[in-house]
PDB file of C-alpha atoms and ligand atoms in Angstrom:
ATOM      1  CA  UNK E   1     -17.717 -10.457  11.930  1.00 40.00           C
ATOM      2  CA  UNK E   2     -17.703  -7.528   9.518  1.00 47.00           C
ATOM      3  CA  UNK E   3     -14.423  -5.640   9.167  1.00 54.00           C
ATOM      4  CA  UNK E   4     -14.543  -2.249  10.918  1.00 61.00           C
ATOM      5  CA  UNK E   5     -13.265   0.419   8.522  1.00 75.00           C
ATOM      6  CA  UNK E   6     -11.437   2.335  11.242  1.00 88.00           C
ATOM      7  CA  UNK E   7      -8.832   3.928   8.990  1.00 96.00           C
ATOM      8  CA  UNK E   8      -8.703   5.544   5.586  1.00 97.00           C
ATOM      9  CA  UNK E   9      -7.128   2.573   3.783  1.00 98.00           C
ATOM     10  CA  UNK E  10      -9.832   0.191   5.011  1.00 97.00           C
ATOM     11  CA  UNK E  11     -12.351   2.721   3.683  1.00 97.00           C
ATOM     12  CA  UNK E  12     -10.563   2.673   0.329  1.00 98.00           C
ATOM     13  CA  UNK E  13     -10.649  -1.152   0.426  1.00 97.00           C
ATOM     14  CA  UNK E  14     -14.398  -1.202   1.071  1.00 96.00           C
ATOM     15  CA  UNK E  15     -14.837   1.563  -1.549  1.00 95.00           C
ATOM     16  CA  UNK E  16     -16.541   3.909   0.921  1.00 95.00           C
ATOM     17  CA  UNK E  17     -14.003   6.540  -0.137  1.00 95.00           C
ATOM     18  CA  UNK E  18     -12.671   6.768  -3.689  1.00 98.00           C
ATOM     19  CA  UNK E  19      -9.130   6.206  -4.900  1.00 98.00           C
ATOM     20  CA  UNK E  20      -7.415   6.095  -8.279  1.00 98.00           C
ATOM     21  CA  UNK E  21      -6.779   2.347  -8.447  1.00 98.00           C
ATOM     22  CA  UNK E  22      -3.667   1.101 -10.259  1.00 98.00           C
ATOM     23  CA  UNK E  23      -4.008  -2.628  -9.476  1.00 98.00           C
ATOM     24  CA  UNK E  24      -6.592  -4.847  -7.780  1.00 98.00           C
ATOM     25  CA  UNK E  25      -6.509  -8.580  -7.078  1.00 98.00           C
ATOM     26  CA  UNK E  26      -7.463 -11.080  -4.368  1.00 98.00           C
ATOM     27  CA  UNK E  27      -4.520 -10.230  -2.116  1.00 98.00           C
ATOM     28  CA  UNK E  28      -3.753  -6.544  -2.562  1.00 98.00           C
ATOM     29  CA  UNK E  29      -4.895  -3.173  -3.847  1.00 98.00           C
ATOM     30  CA  UNK E  30      -2.681  -0.438  -5.307  1.00 98.00           C
ATOM     31  CA  UNK E  31      -3.786   3.169  -5.706  1.00 98.00           C
ATOM     32  CA  UNK E  32      -2.213   6.560  -6.349  1.00 98.00           C
ATOM     33  CA  UNK E  33      -1.281   8.589  -3.274  1.00 98.00           C
ATOM     34  CA  UNK E  34      -3.526  11.620  -2.787  1.00 98.00           C
ATOM     35  CA  UNK E  35      -0.475  13.781  -1.947  1.00 98.00           C
ATOM     36  CA  UNK E  36       2.223  12.438  -4.293  1.00 98.00           C
ATOM     37  CA  UNK E  37       5.844  12.951  -3.250  1.00 98.00           C
ATOM     38  CA  UNK E  38       7.136  12.031  -6.728  1.00 98.00           C
ATOM     39  CA  UNK E  39       5.715  11.971 -10.287  1.00 98.00           C
ATOM     40  CA  UNK E  40       4.723   8.347  -9.625  1.00 98.00           C
ATOM     41  CA  UNK E  41       3.592   7.640  -6.060  1.00 98.00           C
ATOM     42  CA  UNK E  42       1.486   4.528  -5.616  1.00 98.00           C
ATOM     43  CA  UNK E  43       0.528   2.821  -2.360  1.00 99.00           C
ATOM     44  CA  UNK E  44       0.237  -0.978  -2.323  1.00 99.00           C
ATOM     45  CA  UNK E  45      -1.712  -2.476   0.559  1.00 98.00           C
ATOM     46  CA  UNK E  46      -2.682  -6.018   1.587  1.00 98.00           C
ATOM     47  CA  UNK E  47      -6.412  -6.721   1.672  1.00 98.00           C
ATOM     48  CA  UNK E  48      -5.797  -8.619   4.892  1.00 97.00           C
ATOM     49  CA  UNK E  49      -5.719  -6.390   7.968  1.00 97.00           C
ATOM     50  CA  UNK E  50      -2.046  -5.991   8.959  1.00 98.00           C
ATOM     51  CA  UNK E  51      -1.538  -2.824  10.925  1.00 97.00           C
ATOM     52  CA  UNK E  52       2.219  -2.370  10.695  1.00 98.00           C
ATOM     53  CA  UNK E  53       5.289  -4.039   9.222  1.00 98.00           C
ATOM     54  CA  UNK E  54       6.164  -5.157  12.761  1.00 98.00           C
ATOM     55  CA  UNK E  55       2.922  -7.172  12.887  1.00 98.00           C
ATOM     56  CA  UNK E  56       3.719  -9.465   9.950  1.00 98.00           C
ATOM     57  CA  UNK E  57       3.903 -13.192  10.655  1.00 98.00           C
ATOM     58  CA  UNK E  58       4.964 -16.290   8.741  1.00 98.00           C
ATOM     59  CA  UNK E  59       1.340 -16.589   7.602  1.00 98.00           C
ATOM     60  CA  UNK E  60       1.843 -13.367   5.611  1.00 98.00           C
ATOM     61  CA  UNK E  61       4.655 -14.722   3.425  1.00 98.00           C
ATOM     62  CA  UNK E  62       2.430 -15.187   0.390  1.00 98.00           C
ATOM     63  CA  UNK E  63       0.861 -11.738   0.487  1.00 98.00           C
ATOM     64  CA  UNK E  64       4.197 -10.016   1.155  1.00 98.00           C
ATOM     65  CA  UNK E  65       5.904 -11.819  -1.711  1.00 98.00           C
ATOM     66  CA  UNK E  66       2.934 -11.089  -3.935  1.00 98.00           C
ATOM     67  CA  UNK E  67       3.071  -7.363  -3.113  1.00 98.00           C
ATOM     68  CA  UNK E  68       6.713  -7.289  -4.232  1.00 98.00           C
ATOM     69  CA  UNK E  69       5.801  -8.921  -7.556  1.00 98.00           C
ATOM     70  CA  UNK E  70       2.968  -6.410  -8.021  1.00 98.00           C
ATOM     71  CA  UNK E  71       5.332  -3.531  -7.148  1.00 98.00           C
ATOM     72  CA  UNK E  72       7.848  -4.612  -9.798  1.00 98.00           C
ATOM     73  CA  UNK E  73       5.105  -5.010 -12.411  1.00 98.00           C
ATOM     74  CA  UNK E  74       3.546  -1.639 -11.568  1.00 98.00           C
ATOM     75  CA  UNK E  75       6.973   0.020 -11.742  1.00 98.00           C
ATOM     76  CA  UNK E  76       7.440  -1.361 -15.246  1.00 98.00           C
ATOM     77  CA  UNK E  77       3.887  -0.457 -16.299  1.00 98.00           C
ATOM     78  CA  UNK E  78       4.176   3.082 -14.899  1.00 98.00           C
ATOM     79  CA  UNK E  79       7.402   3.879 -16.736  1.00 97.00           C
ATOM     80  CA  UNK E  80       9.919   3.381 -13.939  1.00 97.00           C
ATOM     81  CA  UNK E  81      12.311   1.160 -15.882  1.00 91.00           C
ATOM     82  CA  UNK E  82      15.235   3.356 -14.772  1.00 95.00           C
ATOM     83  CA  UNK E  83      14.563   2.695 -11.106  1.00 98.00           C
ATOM     84  CA  UNK E  84      12.273   3.378  -8.195  1.00 98.00           C
ATOM     85  CA  UNK E  85      12.001   3.357  -4.409  1.00 98.00           C
ATOM     86  CA  UNK E  86       9.836   0.949  -2.417  1.00 98.00           C
ATOM     87  CA  UNK E  87       9.374   2.310   1.095  1.00 98.00           C
ATOM     88  CA  UNK E  88       7.632   1.133   4.259  1.00 98.00           C
ATOM     89  CA  UNK E  89       7.154   3.411   7.255  1.00 98.00           C
ATOM     90  CA  UNK E  90       6.551   1.433  10.449  1.00 98.00           C
ATOM     91  CA  UNK E  91       4.961   2.774  13.596  1.00 97.00           C
ATOM     92  CA  UNK E  92       4.708   6.251  15.071  1.00 95.00           C
ATOM     93  CA  UNK E  93       8.439   6.785  15.233  1.00 96.00           C
ATOM     94  CA  UNK E  94       8.872   5.363  11.740  1.00 98.00           C
ATOM     95  CA  UNK E  95       6.618   8.007  10.243  1.00 97.00           C
ATOM     96  CA  UNK E  96       3.590   5.774   9.668  1.00 98.00           C
ATOM     97  CA  UNK E  97       0.415   7.867   9.646  1.00 97.00           C
ATOM     98  CA  UNK E  98      -2.152   5.283   8.478  1.00 98.00           C
ATOM     99  CA  UNK E  99      -2.353   2.128  10.641  1.00 97.00           C
ATOM    100  CA  UNK E 100      -2.657  -0.377   7.790  1.00 98.00           C
ATOM    101  CA  UNK E 101       0.542  -1.802   6.257  1.00 98.00           C
ATOM    102  CA  UNK E 102       1.416  -0.060   2.986  1.00 98.00           C
ATOM    103  CA  UNK E 103       4.309   0.041   0.558  1.00 98.00           C
ATOM    104  CA  UNK E 104       5.100   3.363  -1.154  1.00 98.00           C
ATOM    105  CA  UNK E 105       6.224   2.906  -4.787  1.00 98.00           C
ATOM    106  CA  UNK E 106       7.988   6.143  -5.784  1.00 98.00           C
ATOM    107  CA  UNK E 107       9.747   7.177  -8.942  1.00 98.00           C
ATOM    108  CA  UNK E 108       9.897   9.257 -12.056  1.00 95.00           C
ATOM    109  CA  UNK E 109      12.198  11.989 -10.822  1.00 82.00           C
TER     110      UNK E 109
HETATM  111  P1  5GP U 201       2.564   6.861   5.770  1.00 52.45           P
HETATM  112  O1  5GP U 201       3.009   8.235   6.215  1.00 52.45           O
HETATM  113  O2  5GP U 201       1.569   6.248   6.726  1.00 52.45           O
HETATM  114  O3  5GP U 201       3.680   5.945   5.407  1.00 52.45           O
HETATM  115  O4  5GP U 201       1.821   7.109   4.388  1.00 52.45           O
HETATM  116  C1  5GP U 201       0.462   7.364   4.295  1.00 52.45           C
HETATM  117  C2  5GP U 201       0.213   7.896   2.902  1.00 52.45           C
HETATM  118  O5  5GP U 201      -1.178   7.821   2.667  1.00 52.45           O
HETATM  119  C3  5GP U 201       0.627   9.356   2.706  1.00 52.45           C
HETATM  120  O6  5GP U 201       1.563   9.438   1.640  1.00 52.45           O
HETATM  121  C4  5GP U 201      -0.681  10.057   2.359  1.00 52.45           C
HETATM  122  O7  5GP U 201      -0.537  11.063   1.407  1.00 52.45           O
HETATM  123  C5  5GP U 201      -1.559   8.915   1.875  1.00 52.45           C
HETATM  124  N1  5GP U 201      -2.981   9.108   2.089  1.00 52.45           N
HETATM  125  C6  5GP U 201      -3.581   9.514   3.249  1.00 52.45           C
HETATM  126  N2  5GP U 201      -4.914   9.586   3.078  1.00 52.45           N
HETATM  127  C7  5GP U 201      -5.157   9.204   1.789  1.00 52.45           C
HETATM  128  C8  5GP U 201      -6.360   9.075   1.029  1.00 52.45           C
HETATM  129  O8  5GP U 201      -7.490   9.317   1.491  1.00 52.45           O
HETATM  130  N3  5GP U 201      -6.235   8.650  -0.255  1.00 52.45           N
HETATM  131  C9  5GP U 201      -5.013   8.379  -0.819  1.00 52.45           C
HETATM  132  N4  5GP U 201      -5.018   7.965  -2.092  1.00 52.45           N
HETATM  133  N5  5GP U 201      -3.858   8.486  -0.124  1.00 52.45           N
HETATM  134  C10 5GP U 201      -3.931   8.902   1.165  1.00 52.45           C
END
């Protein structure tokens, strides 16, 4: 069954809306946040549909580990050798506004 692009990140994944892509591979996509909260603000998302951090299962170990490796590499590539924040908002009361798991990579300030 075709994936329903019912949120903005699925639309970015299927390229029906544009994004400034920082990294793309089989498991994840990283792109610059449209409303950056820091000089570097990249979002890293799994290609697999995972709606929130609370929905992860043991089957997601590989993609979650991979996202952390990509985050560290992007931080180095984007000039964040001095440090950065990697943030996940989970659920309505955790400040999550887009219902597809995403990691905020923030730094440069
Ligand atoms: P949340 O609040 O769910 O943790 O973070 C969602 C993030 O997605 C926000 O920082 C917001 O600026 C970003 N965002 C929302 N819509 C778009 C979009 O269409 N393109 C990009 N690149 N980022 C978006």
